[in-house]
C-alpha atoms as one frame of an Amber mdcrd trajectory, in Angstrom:
protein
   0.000   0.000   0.000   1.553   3.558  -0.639  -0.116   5.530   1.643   2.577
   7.623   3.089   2.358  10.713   4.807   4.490  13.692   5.674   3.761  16.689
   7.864   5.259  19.388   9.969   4.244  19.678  13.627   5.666  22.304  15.880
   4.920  24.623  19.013   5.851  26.928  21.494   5.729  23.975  24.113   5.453
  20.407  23.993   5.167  17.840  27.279   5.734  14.017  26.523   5.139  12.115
  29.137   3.988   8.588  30.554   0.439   9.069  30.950   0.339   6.394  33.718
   2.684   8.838  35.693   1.867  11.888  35.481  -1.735  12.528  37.429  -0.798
  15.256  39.751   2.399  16.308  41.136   4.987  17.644  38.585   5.420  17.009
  35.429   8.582  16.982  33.142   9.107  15.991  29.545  10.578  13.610  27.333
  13.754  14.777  25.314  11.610  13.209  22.038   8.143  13.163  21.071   6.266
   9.331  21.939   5.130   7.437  19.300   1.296   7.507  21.329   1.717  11.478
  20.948   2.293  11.208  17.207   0.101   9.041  16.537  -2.672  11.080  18.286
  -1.627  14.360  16.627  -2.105  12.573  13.034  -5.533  11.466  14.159  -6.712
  14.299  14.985  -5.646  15.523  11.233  -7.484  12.528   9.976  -8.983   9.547
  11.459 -11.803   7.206  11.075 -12.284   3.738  12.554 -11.624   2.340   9.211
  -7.882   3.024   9.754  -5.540   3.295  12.190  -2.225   5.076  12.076   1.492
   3.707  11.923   4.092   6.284  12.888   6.860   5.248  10.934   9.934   7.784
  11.982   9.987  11.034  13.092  12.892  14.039  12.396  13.862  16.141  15.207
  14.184  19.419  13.285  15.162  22.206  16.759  18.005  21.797  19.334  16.124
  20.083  22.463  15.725  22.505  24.935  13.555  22.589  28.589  11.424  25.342
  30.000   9.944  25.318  33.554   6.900  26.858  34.244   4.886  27.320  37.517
   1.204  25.945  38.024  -1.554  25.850  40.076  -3.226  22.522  39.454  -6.123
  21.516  41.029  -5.989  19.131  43.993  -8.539  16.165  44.376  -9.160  17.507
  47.947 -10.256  20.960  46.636  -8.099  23.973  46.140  -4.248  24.372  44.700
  -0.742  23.621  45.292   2.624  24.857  43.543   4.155  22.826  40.833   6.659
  22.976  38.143   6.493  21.721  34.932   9.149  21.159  32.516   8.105  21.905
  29.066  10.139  21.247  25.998  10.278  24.752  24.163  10.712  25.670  20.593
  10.099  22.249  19.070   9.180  21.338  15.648   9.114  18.079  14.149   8.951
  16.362  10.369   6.705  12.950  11.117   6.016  10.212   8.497   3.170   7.644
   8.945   0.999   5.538   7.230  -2.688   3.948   7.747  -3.568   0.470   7.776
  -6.905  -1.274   7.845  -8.400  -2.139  11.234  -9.006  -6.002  10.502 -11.193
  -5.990  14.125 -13.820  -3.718  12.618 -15.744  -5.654  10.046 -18.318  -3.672
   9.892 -16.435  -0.971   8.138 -14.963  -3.412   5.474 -16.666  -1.261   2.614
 -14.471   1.592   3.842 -11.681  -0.227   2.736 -11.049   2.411   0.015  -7.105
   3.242  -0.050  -7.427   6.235  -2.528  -9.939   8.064  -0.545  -8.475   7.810
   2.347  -5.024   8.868   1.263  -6.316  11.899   0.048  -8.718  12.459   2.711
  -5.715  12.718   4.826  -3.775  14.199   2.468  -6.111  17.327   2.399  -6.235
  17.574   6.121  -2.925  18.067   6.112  -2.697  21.025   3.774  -5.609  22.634
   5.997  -3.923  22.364   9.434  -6.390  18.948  10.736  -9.541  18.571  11.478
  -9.168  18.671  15.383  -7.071  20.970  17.291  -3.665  19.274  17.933  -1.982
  19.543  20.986   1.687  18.319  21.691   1.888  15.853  24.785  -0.955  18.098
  26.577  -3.659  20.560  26.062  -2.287  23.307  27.217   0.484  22.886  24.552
  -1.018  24.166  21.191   0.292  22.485  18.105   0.523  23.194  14.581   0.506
  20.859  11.373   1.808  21.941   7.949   2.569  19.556   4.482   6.123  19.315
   4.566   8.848  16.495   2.674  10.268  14.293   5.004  13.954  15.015   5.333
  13.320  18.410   3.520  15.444  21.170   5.293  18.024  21.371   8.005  17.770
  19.744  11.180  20.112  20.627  14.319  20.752  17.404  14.327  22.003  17.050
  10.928  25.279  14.768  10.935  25.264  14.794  14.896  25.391  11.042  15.263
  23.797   8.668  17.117  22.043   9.561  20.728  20.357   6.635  22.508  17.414
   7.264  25.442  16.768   4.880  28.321  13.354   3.294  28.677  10.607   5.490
  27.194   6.918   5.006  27.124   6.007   3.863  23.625   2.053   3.863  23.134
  -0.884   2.081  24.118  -2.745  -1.070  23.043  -6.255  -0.293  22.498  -8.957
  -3.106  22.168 -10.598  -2.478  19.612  -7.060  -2.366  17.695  -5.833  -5.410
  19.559  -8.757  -7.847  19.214  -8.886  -8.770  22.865 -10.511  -7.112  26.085
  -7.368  -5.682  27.218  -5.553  -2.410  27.771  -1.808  -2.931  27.806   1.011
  -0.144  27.649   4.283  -0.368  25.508   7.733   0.455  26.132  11.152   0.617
  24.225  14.633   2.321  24.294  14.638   4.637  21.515  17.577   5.966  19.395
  18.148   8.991  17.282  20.689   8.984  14.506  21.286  12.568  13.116  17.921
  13.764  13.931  15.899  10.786  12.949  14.001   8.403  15.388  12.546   4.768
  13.067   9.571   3.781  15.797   9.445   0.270  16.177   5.858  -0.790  15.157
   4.068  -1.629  18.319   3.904  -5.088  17.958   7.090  -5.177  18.106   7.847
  -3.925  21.461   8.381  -6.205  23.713   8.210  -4.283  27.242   4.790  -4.360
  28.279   2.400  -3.590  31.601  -0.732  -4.931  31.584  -3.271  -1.936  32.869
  -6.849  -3.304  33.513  -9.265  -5.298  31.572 -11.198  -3.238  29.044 -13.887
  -4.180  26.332 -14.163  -1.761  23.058 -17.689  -1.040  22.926 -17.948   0.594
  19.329 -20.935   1.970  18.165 -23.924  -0.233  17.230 -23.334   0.022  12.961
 -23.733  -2.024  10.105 -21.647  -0.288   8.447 -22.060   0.854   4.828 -24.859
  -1.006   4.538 -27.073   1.265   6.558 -29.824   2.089   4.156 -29.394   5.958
   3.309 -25.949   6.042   4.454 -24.079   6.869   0.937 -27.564   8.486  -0.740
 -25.872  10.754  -3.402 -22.227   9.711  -3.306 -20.667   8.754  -6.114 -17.074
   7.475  -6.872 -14.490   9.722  -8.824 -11.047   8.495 -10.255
């Protein structure tokens, strides 16, 4: 299947974290964007539960720098505290991914349609998503822009190789896994001039189990429904 995509995503602020780990308390980033982050900032470009989204590498384009800012969250026993948060700052990023048919949703099999998809996604690039995109967190505003992978010149450009410790990698959703369970993944990244090539997540092999879970999609059947596609037609 060719159904590549490239985009620019940058922002004042990013915060990667382990969502397991950071309820409360104070937060600080990851040095490089997670593969779960990516993969939600593409979705919320373009996403239906026909597909789901394959973050294939990802270019670190600005010099990694931190930022710590003071906030007030709130506490679960009513009013604030003080905490810090480390924010990456000034970060842009070149990202390519591709989509893949979810094979546990049967009910969309008509959808199966490669073209429209690709350009679906393709045009929700050029117009900045669908969905606001946020990098790590809400409160950090992100921005998406068509862009050639490798286009450009990265700070990391002929830097060599940098390797990260144990990093939080994504989650295993049920309805993408087939079975009623709700893992997370981890790996050990590594960025050679710039570039981080994500593992696909089947292929990591740290895992933590999280909590029984059953994907309860919405009652359909599918393209079927009569009415549904009244007045579509294909084009080439």
């Amino acid at each position: 299947m060719e159904n590549k995509v490239g985009f620019k995503v940058y922002g004042k602020y990013a915060l990667f974290t382990d969502p397991l780990t950071k309820i409360g308390g104070e937060k600080c980033s990851y040095q490089i964007p997670t593969y779960e982050a990516l993969k939600g900032i593409i979705s919320s470009v373009y996403w239906k539960p026909t597909i789901i989204w394959i973050i294939d590498r990802a270019r670190v384009m600005n010099r990694i720098k931190t930022q710590t800012r003071n906030a007030k969250p709130i506490k679960y026993s009513g009013g604030n505290d003080l905490s810090i948060y480390t924010y990456l700052a000034d970060v842009e990023y070149q990202v390519q991914a591709h989509f893949e048919w979810n094979m546990h949703r049967e009910d969309m099999a008509n959808d199966r349609n490669e073209n429209k998809h690709y350009f679906i996604a393709k045009r929700m690039i050029e117009r900045g998503g669908r969905r606001d995109v946020f990098l790590g967190t809400r409160e950090c505003q992100g921005y998406v822009e068509v862009c050639k992978f490798g286009e450009g010149q990265s700070f990391y450009d002929k830097y060599g190789e940098l390797s990260f410790d144990l990093m939080f990698h994504g989650f295993d959703y049920p309805d993408e896994l087939g079975k009623d369970e709700y893992y997370s993944r981890f790996w050990r990244p590594k960025m050679k001039d710039g570039i981080i090539e994500f593992i696909r997540p089947e292929k990591c092999t740290i895992r933590k189990f999280v909590r029984p879970m059953t994907a309860h999609p919405p009652q359909s059947i599918g393209f079927e429904e009569e009415g549904l596609l009244e007045g579509y037609e294909e084009r080439s």
